[in-house]
Amino acid sequence: MDRGEEGFRLETPAVRVRPNTIRRAAANGGVLIGLYVVVFAVVAFLALVPLAALVIGSLRDTSPGMPGQWTLANWANLVSPGVVETLLTTLAVAGLSTAFAMAIGTALALVIHRTDFRWPNAMTGMLALSFYFPSFILAMAWIVIGSPGGVINDILREFLNIESFSVDIYSVTGIIFVMVLHQVPFVYLTIRGPIMGMDPSYEEAARTAGASPWRMLRRVTLPMLAYALASSALLCLVLTLEQFGIPVLIGVPGHVTVLATQIYLLCRFPPTAYGLAAAIGLTLAAITSVAILLQRRLARGDRSVTTTGKAGKITPIPLGVWRWPVNLMCGFYIAVSLVLPGLILLYTSLIKFFTANPFDATFTFRNYLYIWNSEETQRAIINTIIVSGGGALVGVLLGVACSYYVVRLRPTGYRVLDALVMLPFGVPGIVLGLGLLWAYAYLPLPLYGTLTLIVLAYVTRFLPYAAETAGARFVQLDRSLEEAAWTAGASRLSGVWRILMPLSLPSLQSSYFLLFMAFFREISATILIFTASTSVLSVSIWSSFEQANWGFASALSILAMVLMVAMMSLLLWAMPGARRR
């Protein structure tokens, strides 16, 4: 079968094939072409409609759906002092957060996988667990810890009698600190594979030549990881640029505004300026898209060979006198990113009135009892499970179909389909939510105010994750497996169902697992499109914290993390392929 850009064409294989086999294959080829048209149309609709709504909205002088005039004033306002200052603040926060996260994450990866560190498996497990700690919940925990009336300042005043010094998380430094805590696990997980896959013979040669561990790191290890580090840094920069929960919760009270929070403020609080919000959103999407294009070019460049066919076993670098400093560094990170925030949220959820001294606190289960008795909260939990479970299934099915056409069959226009799939990856969640708000509120479709709209938002935002995961597996599978099935008389669809899907099952399960967790904790794409009947757990936590109900918000956060771990465990138990991944 020729899978060039001209479309599907059947060629006679080298062996003799019965005529009815060819007719059946051609018929199934027609079915696949029809399905391709449907998939292409759905993906184009999901990706282009919200962006088209943003472009149109940025050129209007009124709110969406209201009569008004076409104008370029919104784009002209991008060079106003306020917007320029916000842009510079955004770039500074994202750049510094990325630099610190890369330094810490890379150091952790090198320590765990290149030295004789004693607890590599335990450290990897805790870093992976902190990776699933939602950003806005981490920000909430550190607000309780580091706000002017928080734990640290209470300890300084009441226990240490220090009045001249105080900590204020509501600052640029506070935003960067929490962002770094949240991004370090991502950096570690992206760098871990290249470090473990490096050919150790280069380092062994440097060690034999008398190079010290530090010199070997600078002259051999890091240069070999240069492209992996650059790719990881660009992805980390994208995630910090589009970050919403941390800068809103910490920055708004501290009067620190980044582009994502400015879009939220312009849409949610009067005087609203939807057109300017759209122009800012498209600008932010353009910045993140450039970073993603650079990352993809690096990832496909294949300019640095770090794994060869030669066998080799790395000799761990002895930590020696650095063992205790390294252990303290690892323990400190886990404490401030996972253990301390979790304990603070648990403590806050169990007290009537906040106090840093647990001996002065009055403990209560009223927040958890309220969750048990609140119909709104129960509806949010049910909505979250429905959206996460059902939406992830839709996303995986659509992602698999896209990957099959892009990677395996490559019909006419498959490159356009690939571009459409990846297009939402460069659009921050808050920007995508704004486009969906405009598009589906005024299109003649009964979607606004339904869970279907939230599912569409999540599928659109995270479709690239499902497509990339499935596509990576399809690339590994030899085409001759399907072709052998066709030669034996199986139809194309039968070959996909009986050969390709079973061999790809572990990757598909991992893709579903990834999307489920992403849907479960998503907030930025939801915050502008939810209604009272479609609220999900992340929005309920957000709303409670905005109303200064720290106890209830903390209880909901603990419940969300317990549900997340429970669902993770259930999915891992039900999907053995994901465990082997």
PDB file of N, CA, C and O in Angstrom, residues 516-567:
ATOM      1  N   PHE A 516      -6.779  11.533  31.913  1.00  0.00           N
ATOM      2  CA  PHE A 516      -7.671  11.524  33.076  1.00  0.00           C
ATOM      3  C   PHE A 516      -7.138  12.449  34.163  1.00  0.00           C
ATOM      4  O   PHE A 516      -7.881  13.257  34.733  1.00  0.00           O
ATOM      5  N   MET A 517      -5.851  12.338  34.468  1.00  0.00           N
ATOM      6  CA  MET A 517      -5.267  13.165  35.516  1.00  0.00           C
ATOM      7  C   MET A 517      -5.246  14.633  35.109  1.00  0.00           C
ATOM      8  O   MET A 517      -5.474  15.527  35.931  1.00  0.00           O
ATOM      9  N   ALA A 518      -4.965  14.920  33.834  1.00  0.00           N
ATOM     10  CA  ALA A 518      -4.956  16.303  33.366  1.00  0.00           C
ATOM     11  C   ALA A 518      -6.345  16.918  33.442  1.00  0.00           C
ATOM     12  O   ALA A 518      -6.505  18.073  33.869  1.00  0.00           O
ATOM     13  N   PHE A 519      -7.376  16.159  33.057  1.00  0.00           N
ATOM     14  CA  PHE A 519      -8.748  16.659  33.137  1.00  0.00           C
ATOM     15  C   PHE A 519      -9.165  16.878  34.584  1.00  0.00           C
ATOM     16  O   PHE A 519      -9.876  17.834  34.898  1.00  0.00           O
ATOM     17  N   PHE A 520      -8.733  15.985  35.451  1.00  0.00           N
ATOM     18  CA  PHE A 520      -9.163  16.029  36.852  1.00  0.00           C
ATOM     19  C   PHE A 520      -8.701  17.312  37.530  1.00  0.00           C
ATOM     20  O   PHE A 520      -9.424  17.889  38.351  1.00  0.00           O
ATOM     21  N   ARG A 521      -7.519  17.796  37.207  1.00  0.00           N
ATOM     22  CA  ARG A 521      -6.957  18.939  37.923  1.00  0.00           C
ATOM     23  C   ARG A 521      -6.989  20.235  37.129  1.00  0.00           C
ATOM     24  O   ARG A 521      -6.496  21.262  37.591  1.00  0.00           O
ATOM     25  N   GLU A 522      -7.558  20.234  35.919  1.00  0.00           N
ATOM     26  CA  GLU A 522      -7.549  21.422  35.072  1.00  0.00           C
ATOM     27  C   GLU A 522      -8.423  22.535  35.658  1.00  0.00           C
ATOM     28  O   GLU A 522      -9.532  22.297  36.131  1.00  0.00           O
ATOM     29  N   ILE A 523      -7.916  23.765  35.609  1.00  0.00           N
ATOM     30  CA  ILE A 523      -8.652  24.923  36.111  1.00  0.00           C
ATOM     31  C   ILE A 523      -8.677  26.062  35.106  1.00  0.00           C
ATOM     32  O   ILE A 523      -9.691  26.738  34.946  1.00  0.00           O
ATOM     33  N   SER A 524      -7.571  26.288  34.384  1.00  0.00           N
ATOM     34  CA  SER A 524      -7.465  27.489  33.550  1.00  0.00           C
ATOM     35  C   SER A 524      -8.464  27.490  32.399  1.00  0.00           C
ATOM     36  O   SER A 524      -9.034  28.537  32.072  1.00  0.00           O
ATOM     37  N   ALA A 525      -8.698  26.331  31.764  1.00  0.00           N
ATOM     38  CA  ALA A 525      -9.637  26.277  30.641  1.00  0.00           C
ATOM     39  C   ALA A 525     -11.084  26.251  31.105  1.00  0.00           C
ATOM     40  O   ALA A 525     -11.999  26.398  30.286  1.00  0.00           O
ATOM     41  N   THR A 526     -11.307  26.089  32.406  1.00  0.00           N
ATOM     42  CA  THR A 526     -12.659  25.944  32.943  1.00  0.00           C
ATOM     43  C   THR A 526     -13.189  27.228  33.555  1.00  0.00           C
ATOM     44  O   THR A 526     -14.398  27.453  33.578  1.00  0.00           O
ATOM     45  N   ILE A 527     -12.297  28.080  34.022  1.00  0.00           N
ATOM     46  CA  ILE A 527     -12.689  29.166  34.903  1.00  0.00           C
ATOM     47  C   ILE A 527     -13.617  30.178  34.233  1.00  0.00           C
ATOM     48  O   ILE A 527     -14.393  30.863  34.913  1.00  0.00           O
ATOM     49  N   LEU A 528     -13.586  30.278  32.890  1.00  0.00           N
ATOM     50  CA  LEU A 528     -14.430  31.250  32.197  1.00  0.00           C
ATOM     51  C   LEU A 528     -15.686  30.627  31.591  1.00  0.00           C
ATOM     52  O   LEU A 528     -16.544  31.367  31.092  1.00  0.00           O
ATOM     53  N   ILE A 529     -15.828  29.294  31.628  1.00  0.00           N
ATOM     54  CA  ILE A 529     -16.946  28.668  30.911  1.00  0.00           C
ATOM     55  C   ILE A 529     -17.860  27.848  31.815  1.00  0.00           C
ATOM     56  O   ILE A 529     -18.867  27.331  31.347  1.00  0.00           O
ATOM     57  N   PHE A 530     -17.543  27.732  33.105  1.00  0.00           N
ATOM     58  CA  PHE A 530     -18.386  26.910  33.973  1.00  0.00           C
ATOM     59  C   PHE A 530     -19.629  27.689  34.384  1.00  0.00           C
ATOM     60  O   PHE A 530     -19.663  28.926  34.355  1.00  0.00           O
ATOM     61  N   THR A 531     -20.662  26.952  34.777  1.00  0.00           N
ATOM     62  CA  THR A 531     -21.878  27.525  35.355  1.00  0.00           C
ATOM     63  C   THR A 531     -22.142  26.812  36.678  1.00  0.00           C
ATOM     64  O   THR A 531     -21.420  25.891  37.057  1.00  0.00           O
ATOM     65  N   ALA A 532     -23.190  27.231  37.374  1.00  0.00           N
ATOM     66  CA  ALA A 532     -23.495  26.627  38.674  1.00  0.00           C
ATOM     67  C   ALA A 532     -23.760  25.131  38.546  1.00  0.00           C
ATOM     68  O   ALA A 532     -23.414  24.354  39.442  1.00  0.00           O
ATOM     69  N   SER A 533     -24.353  24.714  37.428  1.00  0.00           N
ATOM     70  CA  SER A 533     -24.690  23.297  37.263  1.00  0.00           C
ATOM     71  C   SER A 533     -23.540  22.479  36.688  1.00  0.00           C
ATOM     72  O   SER A 533     -23.595  21.253  36.717  1.00  0.00           O
ATOM     73  N   THR A 534     -22.499  23.143  36.150  1.00  0.00           N
ATOM     74  CA  THR A 534     -21.387  22.413  35.537  1.00  0.00           C
ATOM     75  C   THR A 534     -20.073  22.630  36.291  1.00  0.00           C
ATOM     76  O   THR A 534     -18.999  22.362  35.750  1.00  0.00           O
ATOM     77  N   SER A 535     -20.167  23.114  37.508  1.00  0.00           N
ATOM     78  CA  SER A 535     -18.954  23.324  38.292  1.00  0.00           C
ATOM     79  C   SER A 535     -18.264  21.994  38.565  1.00  0.00           C
ATOM     80  O   SER A 535     -18.915  20.974  38.816  1.00  0.00           O
ATOM     81  N   VAL A 536     -16.950  21.994  38.502  1.00  0.00           N
ATOM     82  CA  VAL A 536     -16.161  20.802  38.808  1.00  0.00           C
ATOM     83  C   VAL A 536     -15.378  21.061  40.088  1.00  0.00           C
ATOM     84  O   VAL A 536     -15.409  22.161  40.648  1.00  0.00           O
ATOM     85  N   LEU A 537     -14.683  20.040  40.562  1.00  0.00           N
ATOM     86  CA  LEU A 537     -14.031  20.121  41.865  1.00  0.00           C
ATOM     87  C   LEU A 537     -12.977  21.220  41.907  1.00  0.00           C
ATOM     88  O   LEU A 537     -12.863  21.945  42.906  1.00  0.00           O
ATOM     89  N   SER A 538     -12.206  21.375  40.856  1.00  0.00           N
ATOM     90  CA  SER A 538     -11.174  22.414  40.848  1.00  0.00           C
ATOM     91  C   SER A 538     -11.789  23.804  40.956  1.00  0.00           C
ATOM     92  O   SER A 538     -11.256  24.684  41.653  1.00  0.00           O
ATOM     93  N   VAL A 539     -12.927  24.020  40.319  1.00  0.00           N
ATOM     94  CA  VAL A 539     -13.602  25.320  40.389  1.00  0.00           C
ATOM     95  C   VAL A 539     -14.183  25.544  41.786  1.00  0.00           C
ATOM     96  O   VAL A 539     -14.143  26.670  42.310  1.00  0.00           O
ATOM     97  N   SER A 540     -14.706  24.505  42.407  1.00  0.00           N
ATOM     98  CA  SER A 540     -15.239  24.632  43.772  1.00  0.00           C
ATOM     99  C   SER A 540     -14.137  25.022  44.754  1.00  0.00           C
ATOM    100  O   SER A 540     -14.336  25.874  45.632  1.00  0.00           O
ATOM    101  N   ILE A 541     -12.966  24.404  44.615  1.00  0.00           N
ATOM    102  CA  ILE A 541     -11.838  24.771  45.471  1.00  0.00           C
ATOM    103  C   ILE A 541     -11.450  26.218  45.235  1.00  0.00           C
ATOM    104  O   ILE A 541     -11.238  26.994  46.177  1.00  0.00           O
ATOM    105  N   TRP A 542     -11.393  26.592  43.978  1.00  0.00           N
ATOM    106  CA  TRP A 542     -11.027  27.964  43.609  1.00  0.00           C
ATOM    107  C   TRP A 542     -12.003  28.973  44.208  1.00  0.00           C
ATOM    108  O   TRP A 542     -11.588  29.974  44.800  1.00  0.00           O
ATOM    109  N   SER A 543     -13.285  28.717  44.035  1.00  0.00           N
ATOM    110  CA  SER A 543     -14.304  29.650  44.527  1.00  0.00           C
ATOM    111  C   SER A 543     -14.250  29.776  46.038  1.00  0.00           C
ATOM    112  O   SER A 543     -14.379  30.884  46.586  1.00  0.00           O
ATOM    113  N   SER A 544     -14.066  28.672  46.746  1.00  0.00           N
ATOM    114  CA  SER A 544     -13.991  28.713  48.207  1.00  0.00           C
ATOM    115  C   SER A 544     -12.790  29.531  48.672  1.00  0.00           C
ATOM    116  O   SER A 544     -12.886  30.316  49.625  1.00  0.00           O
ATOM    117  N   PHE A 545     -11.670  29.381  47.991  1.00  0.00           N
ATOM    118  CA  PHE A 545     -10.488  30.125  48.390  1.00  0.00           C
ATOM    119  C   PHE A 545     -10.646  31.604  48.079  1.00  0.00           C
ATOM    120  O   PHE A 545     -10.189  32.462  48.846  1.00  0.00           O
ATOM    121  N   GLU A 546     -11.286  31.937  46.951  1.00  0.00           N
ATOM    122  CA  GLU A 546     -11.540  33.342  46.621  1.00  0.00           C
ATOM    123  C   GLU A 546     -12.425  34.005  47.665  1.00  0.00           C
ATOM    124  O   GLU A 546     -12.313  35.211  47.909  1.00  0.00           O
ATOM    125  N   GLN A 547     -13.307  33.242  48.283  1.00  0.00           N
ATOM    126  CA  GLN A 547     -14.195  33.767  49.322  1.00  0.00           C
ATOM    127  C   GLN A 547     -13.543  33.731  50.700  1.00  0.00           C
ATOM    128  O   GLN A 547     -14.221  33.964  51.703  1.00  0.00           O
ATOM    129  N   ALA A 548     -12.241  33.468  50.755  1.00  0.00           N
ATOM    130  CA  ALA A 548     -11.461  33.443  51.996  1.00  0.00           C
ATOM    131  C   ALA A 548     -11.909  32.340  52.945  1.00  0.00           C
ATOM    132  O   ALA A 548     -11.658  32.422  54.148  1.00  0.00           O
ATOM    133  N   ASN A 549     -12.573  31.322  52.429  1.00  0.00           N
ATOM    134  CA  ASN A 549     -12.970  30.178  53.252  1.00  0.00           C
ATOM    135  C   ASN A 549     -11.849  29.138  53.165  1.00  0.00           C
ATOM    136  O   ASN A 549     -11.967  28.103  52.504  1.00  0.00           O
ATOM    137  N   TRP A 550     -10.742  29.415  53.854  1.00  0.00           N
ATOM    138  CA  TRP A 550      -9.557  28.587  53.748  1.00  0.00           C
ATOM    139  C   TRP A 550      -9.795  27.160  54.241  1.00  0.00           C
ATOM    140  O   TRP A 550      -9.295  26.206  53.668  1.00  0.00           O
ATOM    141  N   GLY A 551     -10.565  27.032  55.304  1.00  0.00           N
ATOM    142  CA  GLY A 551     -10.805  25.712  55.865  1.00  0.00           C
ATOM    143  C   GLY A 551     -11.524  24.800  54.900  1.00  0.00           C
ATOM    144  O   GLY A 551     -11.119  23.643  54.686  1.00  0.00           O
ATOM    145  N   PHE A 552     -12.600  25.302  54.297  1.00  0.00           N
ATOM    146  CA  PHE A 552     -13.370  24.484  53.358  1.00  0.00           C
ATOM    147  C   PHE A 552     -12.570  24.218  52.086  1.00  0.00           C
ATOM    148  O   PHE A 552     -12.589  23.097  51.545  1.00  0.00           O
ATOM    149  N   ALA A 553     -11.842  25.245  51.600  1.00  0.00           N
ATOM    150  CA  ALA A 553     -11.011  25.052  50.415  1.00  0.00           C
ATOM    151  C   ALA A 553      -9.934  24.002  50.672  1.00  0.00           C
ATOM    152  O   ALA A 553      -9.637  23.168  49.805  1.00  0.00           O
ATOM    153  N   SER A 554      -9.359  24.019  51.874  1.00  0.00           N
ATOM    154  CA  SER A 554      -8.339  23.030  52.216  1.00  0.00           C
ATOM    155  C   SER A 554      -8.938  21.632  52.291  1.00  0.00           C
ATOM    156  O   SER A 554      -8.328  20.654  51.843  1.00  0.00           O
ATOM    157  N   ALA A 555     -10.133  21.529  52.868  1.00  0.00           N
ATOM    158  CA  ALA A 555     -10.796  20.219  52.942  1.00  0.00           C
ATOM    159  C   ALA A 555     -11.093  19.683  51.542  1.00  0.00           C
ATOM    160  O   ALA A 555     -10.898  18.489  51.268  1.00  0.00           O
ATOM    161  N   LEU A 556     -11.566  20.563  50.654  1.00  0.00           N
ATOM    162  CA  LEU A 556     -11.815  20.137  49.281  1.00  0.00           C
ATOM    163  C   LEU A 556     -10.515  19.725  48.593  1.00  0.00           C
ATOM    164  O   LEU A 556     -10.496  18.772  47.794  1.00  0.00           O
ATOM    165  N   SER A 557      -9.430  20.433  48.887  1.00  0.00           N
ATOM    166  CA  SER A 557      -8.142  20.089  48.286  1.00  0.00           C
ATOM    167  C   SER A 557      -7.673  18.718  48.749  1.00  0.00           C
ATOM    168  O   SER A 557      -7.179  17.916  47.951  1.00  0.00           O
ATOM    169  N   ILE A 558      -7.819  18.447  50.051  1.00  0.00           N
ATOM    170  CA  ILE A 558      -7.454  17.126  50.567  1.00  0.00           C
ATOM    171  C   ILE A 558      -8.310  16.056  49.907  1.00  0.00           C
ATOM    172  O   ILE A 558      -7.813  14.992  49.494  1.00  0.00           O
ATOM    173  N   LEU A 559      -9.616  16.324  49.785  1.00  0.00           N
ATOM    174  CA  LEU A 559     -10.511  15.371  49.132  1.00  0.00           C
ATOM    175  C   LEU A 559     -10.088  15.151  47.681  1.00  0.00           C
ATOM    176  O   LEU A 559     -10.063  14.000  47.194  1.00  0.00           O
ATOM    177  N   ALA A 560      -9.736  16.242  46.978  1.00  0.00           N
ATOM    178  CA  ALA A 560      -9.336  16.119  45.577  1.00  0.00           C
ATOM    179  C   ALA A 560      -8.085  15.258  45.438  1.00  0.00           C
ATOM    180  O   ALA A 560      -8.001  14.403  44.550  1.00  0.00           O
ATOM    181  N   MET A 561      -7.113  15.471  46.325  1.00  0.00           N
ATOM    182  CA  MET A 561      -5.879  14.684  46.239  1.00  0.00           C
ATOM    183  C   MET A 561      -6.128  13.218  46.600  1.00  0.00           C
ATOM    184  O   MET A 561      -5.546  12.317  45.988  1.00  0.00           O
ATOM    185  N   VAL A 562      -7.006  12.967  47.584  1.00  0.00           N
ATOM    186  CA  VAL A 562      -7.337  11.586  47.929  1.00  0.00           C
ATOM    187  C   VAL A 562      -8.031  10.906  46.756  1.00  0.00           C
ATOM    188  O   VAL A 562      -7.719   9.763  46.395  1.00  0.00           O
ATOM    189  N   LEU A 563      -8.991  11.608  46.140  1.00  0.00           N
ATOM    190  CA  LEU A 563      -9.680  11.051  44.978  1.00  0.00           C
ATOM    191  C   LEU A 563      -8.704  10.809  43.831  1.00  0.00           C
ATOM    192  O   LEU A 563      -8.784   9.797  43.124  1.00  0.00           O
ATOM    193  N   MET A 564      -7.759  11.742  43.655  1.00  0.00           N
ATOM    194  CA  MET A 564      -6.798  11.607  42.571  1.00  0.00           C
ATOM    195  C   MET A 564      -5.930  10.371  42.774  1.00  0.00           C
ATOM    196  O   MET A 564      -5.730   9.571  41.847  1.00  0.00           O
ATOM    197  N   VAL A 565      -5.423  10.195  43.996  1.00  0.00           N
ATOM    198  CA  VAL A 565      -4.594   9.019  44.283  1.00  0.00           C
ATOM    199  C   VAL A 565      -5.419   7.743  44.152  1.00  0.00           C
ATOM    200  O   VAL A 565      -4.954   6.732  43.610  1.00  0.00           O
ATOM    201  N   ALA A 566      -6.678   7.780  44.636  1.00  0.00           N
ATOM    202  CA  ALA A 566      -7.535   6.601  44.543  1.00  0.00           C
ATOM    203  C   ALA A 566      -7.812   6.232  43.087  1.00  0.00           C
ATOM    204  O   ALA A 566      -7.740   5.055  42.701  1.00  0.00           O
ATOM    205  N   MET A 567      -8.112   7.247  42.254  1.00  0.00           N
ATOM    206  CA  MET A 567      -8.376   6.977  40.853  1.00  0.00           C
ATOM    207  C   MET A 567      -7.107   6.514  40.138  1.00  0.00           C
ATOM    208  O   MET A 567      -7.158   5.640  39.263  1.00  0.00           O
TER     209      MET A 567
END
